[in-house]
PDB file of C-alpha atoms in Angstrom:
ATOM      1  CA  LEU K 134       0.000   0.000   0.000  1.00 82.00           C
ATOM      2  CA  THR K 135       2.863   2.363   0.732  1.00 78.00           C
ATOM      3  CA  ALA K 136       4.356   1.699  -2.700  1.00 84.00           C
ATOM      4  CA  ILE K 137       0.967   2.232  -4.376  1.00 86.00           C
ATOM      5  CA  LYS K 138       0.501   5.514  -2.533  1.00 83.00           C
ATOM      6  CA  ALA K 139       3.949   6.719  -3.576  1.00 85.00           C
ATOM      7  CA  ALA K 140       3.321   5.830  -7.232  1.00 86.00           C
ATOM      8  CA  LEU K 141      -0.057   7.550  -7.156  1.00 87.00           C
ATOM      9  CA  PHE K 142       1.466  10.685  -5.649  1.00 86.00           C
ATOM     10  CA  ILE K 143       3.945  10.865  -8.539  1.00 87.00           C
ATOM     11  CA  GLN K 144       1.181  10.379 -11.121  1.00 87.00           C
ATOM     12  CA  GLN K 145      -1.098  12.992  -9.528  1.00 85.00           C
ATOM     13  CA  LYS K 146       1.493  15.695 -10.213  1.00 86.00           C
ATOM     14  CA  LYS K 147       1.004  15.104 -13.949  1.00 88.00           C
ATOM     15  CA  PHE K 148      -2.757  15.775 -13.879  1.00 90.00           C
ATOM     16  CA  GLN K 149      -4.474  19.141 -14.070  1.00 87.00           C
ATOM     17  CA  PRO K 150      -6.829  19.890 -11.163  1.00 87.00           C
ATOM     18  CA  GLY K 151     -10.388  19.327 -12.349  1.00 85.00           C
ATOM     19  CA  ALA K 152      -9.396  16.956 -15.163  1.00 88.00           C
ATOM     20  CA  GLN K 153     -11.011  13.500 -15.219  1.00 89.00           C
ATOM     21  CA  GLU K 154      -7.661  11.839 -14.552  1.00 89.00           C
ATOM     22  CA  PHE K 155      -7.184  14.041 -11.483  1.00 88.00           C
ATOM     23  CA  LEU K 156     -10.653  13.144 -10.177  1.00 89.00           C
ATOM     24  CA  ASP K 157     -10.052   9.448 -10.816  1.00 90.00           C
ATOM     25  CA  ALA K 158      -6.755   9.643  -8.912  1.00 89.00           C
ATOM     26  CA  LYS K 159      -8.587  11.192  -5.956  1.00 88.00           C
ATOM     27  CA  VAL K 160     -10.989   8.223  -5.900  1.00 88.00           C
ATOM     28  CA  VAL K 161      -8.031   5.817  -5.925  1.00 89.00           C
ATOM     29  CA  GLU K 162      -6.397   7.793  -3.106  1.00 88.00           C
ATOM     30  CA  ARG K 163      -9.532   7.582  -0.942  1.00 85.00           C
ATOM     31  CA  GLU K 164      -9.778   3.832  -1.516  1.00 86.00           C
ATOM     32  CA  ILE K 165      -6.110   3.310  -0.632  1.00 87.00           C
ATOM     33  CA  LEU K 166      -6.625   5.190   2.633  1.00 84.00           C
ATOM     34  CA  ARG K 167      -9.712   3.085   3.368  1.00 80.00           C
ATOM     35  CA  LEU K 168      -7.763  -0.127   2.738  1.00 84.00           C
ATOM     36  CA  GLU K 169      -4.957   1.172   4.940  1.00 81.00           C
ATOM     37  CA  ARG K 170      -7.381   1.730   7.818  1.00 76.00           C
ATOM     38  CA  ILE K 171      -8.786  -1.791   7.397  1.00 77.00           C
ATOM     39  CA  VAL K 172      -5.319  -3.385   7.353  1.00 80.00           C
ATOM     40  CA  ASN K 173      -4.232  -1.369  10.392  1.00 75.00           C
ATOM     41  CA  ASP K 174      -7.369  -2.447  12.271  1.00 71.00           C
ATOM     42  CA  PHE K 175      -6.688  -6.107  11.506  1.00 74.00           C
ATOM     43  CA  LEU K 176      -3.057  -5.794  12.592  1.00 69.00           C
ATOM     44  CA  LEU K 177      -4.001  -4.078  15.848  1.00 68.00           C
ATOM     45  CA  PHE K 178      -6.611  -6.749  16.535  1.00 69.00           C
ATOM     46  CA  ALA K 179      -4.375  -9.703  15.661  1.00 68.00           C
ATOM     47  CA  ARG K 180      -1.148  -8.369  17.187  1.00 71.00           C
ATOM     48  CA  PRO K 181      -1.971  -5.924  19.970  1.00 69.00           C
ATOM     49  CA  THR K 182       1.035  -3.951  21.185  1.00 79.00           C
ATOM     50  CA  GLU K 183       2.009  -4.113  24.826  1.00 86.00           C
ATOM     51  CA  PRO K 184       1.538  -0.694  26.491  1.00 89.00           C
ATOM     52  CA  GLN K 185       4.593   1.253  27.608  1.00 90.00           C
ATOM     53  CA  LEU K 186       3.284   2.499  30.936  1.00 91.00           C
ATOM     54  CA  ALA K 187       4.159   5.870  32.440  1.00 92.00           C
ATOM     55  CA  ASN K 188       2.535   8.444  34.717  1.00 94.00           C
ATOM     56  CA  VAL K 189       0.515  10.479  32.209  1.00 94.00           C
ATOM     57  CA  PRO K 190      -1.139  13.830  33.052  1.00 95.00           C
ATOM     58  CA  VAL K 191      -4.752  13.682  31.916  1.00 95.00           C
ATOM     59  CA  GLY K 192      -5.269  17.374  31.064  1.00 94.00           C
ATOM     60  CA  PRO K 193      -2.733  17.704  28.220  1.00 94.00           C
ATOM     61  CA  LEU K 194      -3.816  14.337  26.790  1.00 95.00           C
ATOM     62  CA  LEU K 195      -7.460  15.392  26.517  1.00 95.00           C
ATOM     63  CA  GLN K 196      -6.533  18.817  25.166  1.00 94.00           C
ATOM     64  CA  GLU K 197      -4.370  17.231  22.460  1.00 93.00           C
ATOM     65  CA  VAL K 198      -7.203  14.940  21.359  1.00 93.00           C
ATOM     66  CA  GLN K 199      -9.653  17.856  21.315  1.00 94.00           C
ATOM     67  CA  THR K 200      -7.316  19.979  19.177  1.00 92.00           C
ATOM     68  CA  LEU K 201      -6.755  17.086  16.774  1.00 89.00           C
ATOM     69  CA  LEU K 202     -10.431  16.281  16.183  1.00 91.00           C
ATOM     70  CA  LEU K 203     -12.082  19.732  16.383  1.00 90.00           C
ATOM     71  CA  PRO K 204     -11.746  20.482  12.625  1.00 88.00           C
ATOM     72  CA  GLN K 205     -13.010  17.035  11.591  1.00 86.00           C
ATOM     73  CA  LEU K 206     -16.156  17.260  13.754  1.00 91.00           C
ATOM     74  CA  ALA K 207     -16.789  20.890  12.826  1.00 90.00           C
ATOM     75  CA  LYS K 208     -17.455  19.830   9.207  1.00 87.00           C
ATOM     76  CA  ASN K 209     -20.748  18.313  10.416  1.00 88.00           C
ATOM     77  CA  LYS K 210     -21.397  21.097  12.954  1.00 92.00           C
ATOM     78  CA  VAL K 211     -20.580  18.819  15.876  1.00 92.00           C
ATOM     79  CA  GLN K 212     -18.993  20.598  18.833  1.00 94.00           C
ATOM     80  CA  LEU K 213     -16.226  18.910  20.826  1.00 94.00           C
ATOM     81  CA  LEU K 214     -16.226  20.400  24.314  1.00 95.00           C
ATOM     82  CA  LEU K 215     -13.703  19.718  27.075  1.00 94.00           C
ATOM     83  CA  ASP K 216     -14.567  20.201  30.737  1.00 92.00           C
ATOM     84  CA  PRO K 217     -11.488  21.675  32.470  1.00 89.00           C
ATOM     85  CA  PRO K 218      -9.932  18.530  33.949  1.00 83.00           C
ATOM     86  CA  PRO K 219      -8.604  18.391  37.509  1.00 87.00           C
ATOM     87  CA  PRO K 220      -4.847  17.756  37.881  1.00 91.00           C
ATOM     88  CA  LEU K 221      -5.046  13.973  37.543  1.00 93.00           C
ATOM     89  CA  ARG K 222      -2.547  11.406  36.320  1.00 93.00           C
ATOM     90  CA  VAL K 223      -3.048   7.860  35.076  1.00 95.00           C
ATOM     91  CA  ARG K 224      -0.718   4.906  34.709  1.00 92.00           C
ATOM     92  CA  ALA K 225      -0.951   4.436  30.966  1.00 93.00           C
ATOM     93  CA  ASP K 226       0.566   4.436  27.499  1.00 93.00           C
ATOM     94  CA  ALA K 227      -0.389   7.914  26.283  1.00 94.00           C
ATOM     95  CA  ALA K 228      -0.391   7.011  22.573  1.00 91.00           C
ATOM     96  CA  GLN K 229      -2.648   3.990  23.074  1.00 91.00           C
ATOM     97  CA  ILE K 230      -5.154   5.824  25.277  1.00 94.00           C
ATOM     98  CA  LYS K 231      -5.182   8.661  22.762  1.00 93.00           C
ATOM     99  CA  GLN K 232      -6.096   6.080  20.104  1.00 88.00           C
ATOM    100  CA  VAL K 233      -8.995   4.812  22.245  1.00 92.00           C
ATOM    101  CA  LEU K 234     -10.272   8.361  22.826  1.00 94.00           C
ATOM    102  CA  ILE K 235     -10.116   9.154  19.109  1.00 91.00           C
ATOM    103  CA  ASN K 236     -12.094   6.001  18.305  1.00 88.00           C
ATOM    104  CA  LEU K 237     -14.768   6.799  20.902  1.00 92.00           C
ATOM    105  CA  ILE K 238     -15.072  10.429  19.790  1.00 93.00           C
ATOM    106  CA  GLN K 239     -15.397   9.467  16.127  1.00 89.00           C
ATOM    107  CA  ASN K 240     -18.072   6.914  17.053  1.00 87.00           C
ATOM    108  CA  ALA K 241     -19.878   9.597  19.064  1.00 90.00           C
ATOM    109  CA  ALA K 242     -19.778  11.986  16.110  1.00 91.00           C
ATOM    110  CA  ASP K 243     -21.137   9.259  13.823  1.00 86.00           C
ATOM    111  CA  ALA K 244     -23.993   8.634  16.270  1.00 85.00           C
ATOM    112  CA  ILE K 245     -24.892  12.334  16.135  1.00 89.00           C
ATOM    113  CA  GLY K 246     -24.568  12.778  12.390  1.00 85.00           C
ATOM    114  CA  GLN K 247     -25.228  16.505  12.042  1.00 86.00           C
ATOM    115  CA  GLU K 248     -25.316  19.270  14.649  1.00 88.00           C
ATOM    116  CA  GLY K 249     -24.691  18.013  18.149  1.00 91.00           C
ATOM    117  CA  VAL K 250     -22.274  17.993  21.048  1.00 93.00           C
ATOM    118  CA  VAL K 251     -19.559  15.608  22.197  1.00 94.00           C
ATOM    119  CA  LYS K 252     -18.158  16.267  25.665  1.00 95.00           C
ATOM    120  CA  LEU K 253     -14.801  15.173  27.074  1.00 95.00           C
ATOM    121  CA  ARG K 254     -14.153  15.050  30.795  1.00 95.00           C
ATOM    122  CA  ALA K 255     -12.051  13.334  33.460  1.00 95.00           C
ATOM    123  CA  ARG K 256     -12.934  12.526  37.051  1.00 93.00           C
ATOM    124  CA  GLN K 257     -11.669  10.526  40.012  1.00 91.00           C
ATOM    125  CA  ASN K 258     -13.393   7.589  41.642  1.00 89.00           C
ATOM    126  CA  ARG K 259     -12.781   4.311  43.421  1.00 89.00           C
ATOM    127  CA  LYS K 260     -13.709   1.121  41.601  1.00 86.00           C
ATOM    128  CA  ARG K 261     -12.945  -2.567  41.684  1.00 84.00           C
ATOM    129  CA  LEU K 262     -10.361  -3.435  39.047  1.00 83.00           C
ATOM    130  CA  GLY K 263      -9.346  -7.065  39.039  1.00 77.00           C
ATOM    131  CA  GLN K 264      -9.369  -8.410  42.583  1.00 79.00           C
ATOM    132  CA  LYS K 265      -9.284  -5.165  44.539  1.00 83.00           C
ATOM    133  CA  GLU K 266     -10.846  -1.747  44.874  1.00 87.00           C
ATOM    134  CA  THR K 267      -8.482   1.020  43.865  1.00 88.00           C
ATOM    135  CA  ASP K 268      -8.241   4.717  42.982  1.00 91.00           C
ATOM    136  CA  VAL K 269      -9.124   5.235  39.340  1.00 93.00           C
ATOM    137  CA  VAL K 270      -9.443   8.035  36.815  1.00 95.00           C
ATOM    138  CA  ILE K 271     -12.365   7.846  34.382  1.00 95.00           C
ATOM    139  CA  LEU K 272     -12.011   9.517  30.975  1.00 96.00           C
ATOM    140  CA  GLU K 273     -15.513  10.081  29.630  1.00 95.00           C
ATOM    141  CA  VAL K 274     -16.791  10.689  26.094  1.00 95.00           C
ATOM    142  CA  GLU K 275     -20.429  11.791  26.121  1.00 94.00           C
ATOM    143  CA  ASP K 276     -22.639  12.471  23.098  1.00 93.00           C
ATOM    144  CA  ASN K 277     -26.209  13.623  22.595  1.00 90.00           C
ATOM    145  CA  GLY K 278     -26.804  11.253  19.686  1.00 86.00           C
ATOM    146  CA  LYS K 279     -29.474   8.647  19.139  1.00 85.00           C
ATOM    147  CA  GLY K 280     -28.236   6.162  21.732  1.00 84.00           C
ATOM    148  CA  ILE K 281     -27.576   2.434  21.268  1.00 82.00           C
ATOM    149  CA  SER K 282     -30.415  -0.006  20.689  1.00 78.00           C
ATOM    150  CA  GLN K 283     -30.845  -3.108  22.832  1.00 79.00           C
ATOM    151  CA  GLU K 284     -29.984  -5.367  19.894  1.00 80.00           C
ATOM    152  CA  VAL K 285     -26.736  -3.537  19.143  1.00 78.00           C
ATOM    153  CA  ARG K 286     -25.745  -3.512  22.839  1.00 75.00           C
ATOM    154  CA  LYS K 287     -25.699  -7.317  22.860  1.00 77.00           C
ATOM    155  CA  ARG K 288     -22.931  -7.356  20.223  1.00 75.00           C
ATOM    156  CA  LEU K 289     -21.283  -4.000  20.835  1.00 76.00           C
ATOM    157  CA  PHE K 290     -17.814  -5.389  21.568  1.00 69.00           C
ATOM    158  CA  ASP K 291     -17.995  -8.385  19.215  1.00 69.00           C
ATOM    159  CA  PRO K 292     -15.175  -8.421  16.646  1.00 67.00           C
ATOM    160  CA  PHE K 293     -16.330  -7.677  13.076  1.00 66.00           C
ATOM    161  CA  PHE K 294     -19.780  -6.478  14.168  1.00 61.00           C
ATOM    162  CA  THR K 295     -20.563  -3.024  12.821  1.00 67.00           C
ATOM    163  CA  THR K 296     -23.548  -0.843  11.981  1.00 65.00           C
ATOM    164  CA  LYS K 297     -21.471   1.286   9.579  1.00 68.00           C
ATOM    165  CA  ASP K 298     -21.294   0.692   5.834  1.00 59.00           C
ATOM    166  CA  THR K 299     -17.528   1.279   5.764  1.00 59.00           C
ATOM    167  CA  GLY K 300     -16.545  -0.069   9.199  1.00 62.00           C
ATOM    168  CA  THR K 301     -14.542  -3.190   9.998  1.00 59.00           C
ATOM    169  CA  GLY K 302     -16.279  -3.793  13.308  1.00 59.00           C
ATOM    170  CA  LEU K 303     -12.935  -3.883  15.110  1.00 67.00           C
ATOM    171  CA  GLY K 304     -12.760  -0.368  16.587  1.00 73.00           C
ATOM    172  CA  LEU K 305     -14.465  -1.060  19.909  1.00 84.00           C
ATOM    173  CA  SER K 306     -12.895  -4.518  20.196  1.00 82.00           C
ATOM    174  CA  ILE K 307      -9.452  -2.966  19.814  1.00 84.00           C
ATOM    175  CA  ALA K 308     -10.320  -0.155  22.241  1.00 88.00           C
ATOM    176  CA  ALA K 309     -11.558  -2.625  24.867  1.00 87.00           C
ATOM    177  CA  GLY K 310      -8.424  -4.746  24.406  1.00 87.00           C
ATOM    178  CA  ILE K 311      -6.144  -1.744  24.876  1.00 90.00           C
ATOM    179  CA  VAL K 312      -7.929  -0.703  28.069  1.00 92.00           C
ATOM    180  CA  GLN K 313      -7.801  -4.262  29.436  1.00 89.00           C
ATOM    181  CA  LYS K 314      -4.025  -4.370  28.858  1.00 90.00           C
ATOM    182  CA  HIS K 315      -3.878  -1.255  31.071  1.00 92.00           C
ATOM    183  CA  ALA K 316      -5.618  -3.249  33.861  1.00 90.00           C
ATOM    184  CA  GLY K 317      -8.619  -0.985  33.293  1.00 92.00           C
ATOM    185  CA  ALA K 318     -12.169  -1.287  31.993  1.00 91.00           C
ATOM    186  CA  LEU K 319     -14.268   0.225  29.214  1.00 92.00           C
ATOM    187  CA  GLU K 320     -17.784   1.056  30.396  1.00 92.00           C
ATOM    188  CA  TYR K 321     -20.794   2.736  28.821  1.00 90.00           C
ATOM    189  CA  GLN K 322     -24.232   4.083  29.601  1.00 91.00           C
ATOM    190  CA  THR K 323     -26.810   4.765  26.906  1.00 89.00           C
ATOM    191  CA  ALA K 324     -30.427   5.790  26.470  1.00 86.00           C
ATOM    192  CA  LEU K 325     -32.311   5.789  23.187  1.00 86.00           C
ATOM    193  CA  GLY K 326     -32.900   9.316  21.989  1.00 81.00           C
ATOM    194  CA  HIS K 327     -30.667  10.798  24.685  1.00 84.00           C
ATOM    195  CA  GLY K 328     -27.141   9.730  23.795  1.00 90.00           C
ATOM    196  CA  THR K 329     -24.298   7.600  25.109  1.00 91.00           C
ATOM    197  CA  THR K 330     -21.398   8.014  27.528  1.00 94.00           C
ATOM    198  CA  PHE K 331     -18.318   5.798  27.321  1.00 94.00           C
ATOM    199  CA  GLY K 332     -15.933   5.717  30.277  1.00 94.00           C
ATOM    200  CA  ILE K 333     -12.297   4.610  30.095  1.00 95.00           C
ATOM    201  CA  VAL K 334     -11.517   3.461  33.642  1.00 95.00           C
ATOM    202  CA  LEU K 335      -7.770   3.510  34.338  1.00 94.00           C
ATOM    203  CA  PRO K 336      -5.675   3.025  37.478  1.00 93.00           C
ATOM    204  CA  ALA K 337      -4.676   6.357  38.965  1.00 92.00           C
ATOM    205  CA  ALA K 338      -0.946   7.003  39.054  1.00 88.00           C
ATOM    206  CA  SER K 339       0.605   5.879  42.314  1.00 76.00           C
ATOM    207  CA  GLY K 340       0.727   8.541  44.991  1.00 61.00           C
ATOM    208  CA  GLN K 341      -2.353  10.316  43.598  1.00 58.00           C
ATOM    209  CA  ALA K 342      -4.746  11.017  46.384  1.00 46.00           C
ATOM    210  CA  GLY K 343      -8.368   9.942  46.140  1.00 44.00           C
ATOM    211  CA  GLU K 344      -9.629  13.395  47.087  1.00 42.00           C
ATOM    212  CA  GLY K 345     -12.654  14.509  45.139  1.00 40.00           C
ATOM    213  CA  ALA K 346     -13.771  10.978  44.282  1.00 39.00           C
ATOM    214  CA  ASP K 347     -17.506  10.587  43.998  1.00 38.00           C
TER     215      ASP K 347
END
């Protein structure tokens, strides 16, 4: 795919913008990118990478994801709002958790379609992870979309199950797998006609007090 993309890039330079050849090349480019996403999803599902754990500040991570996705969501008049996060840290691989957040936000935007709001927030809590109760940080992605039907909920995390025409059905499976490798949990709450909230539950960084937990 990389070689095909490189060859296409060279050929595109020869075409005049607006010419049929130029338009055809754009179609090929879109299809290559779609294939690339599918292949990457399969690789992530089949060979998940072990997380490189570190103490990650939550605020900058959420702000980076918001900045990255704001333009994409704005095309469909979907707002991406970030509640000012408290000074929390999680024990995590920042790149992998960023990937999970991006997946959840894109799913939220798809559920809205046109004109809506996706909210990002972080909060402290205490939850049972594994065999013990521990301090956790929950990264939440909330949308005001159509919610998830009972039938879809039954298969939500099944590999290859999707309600999208162009999806592989691996996004949530990969996201759940990443969170599990962090000794965390991926939770959700949904109501038809009122939207959905996904929560990425991660162990708080050691030494982080449980003050403010609800």
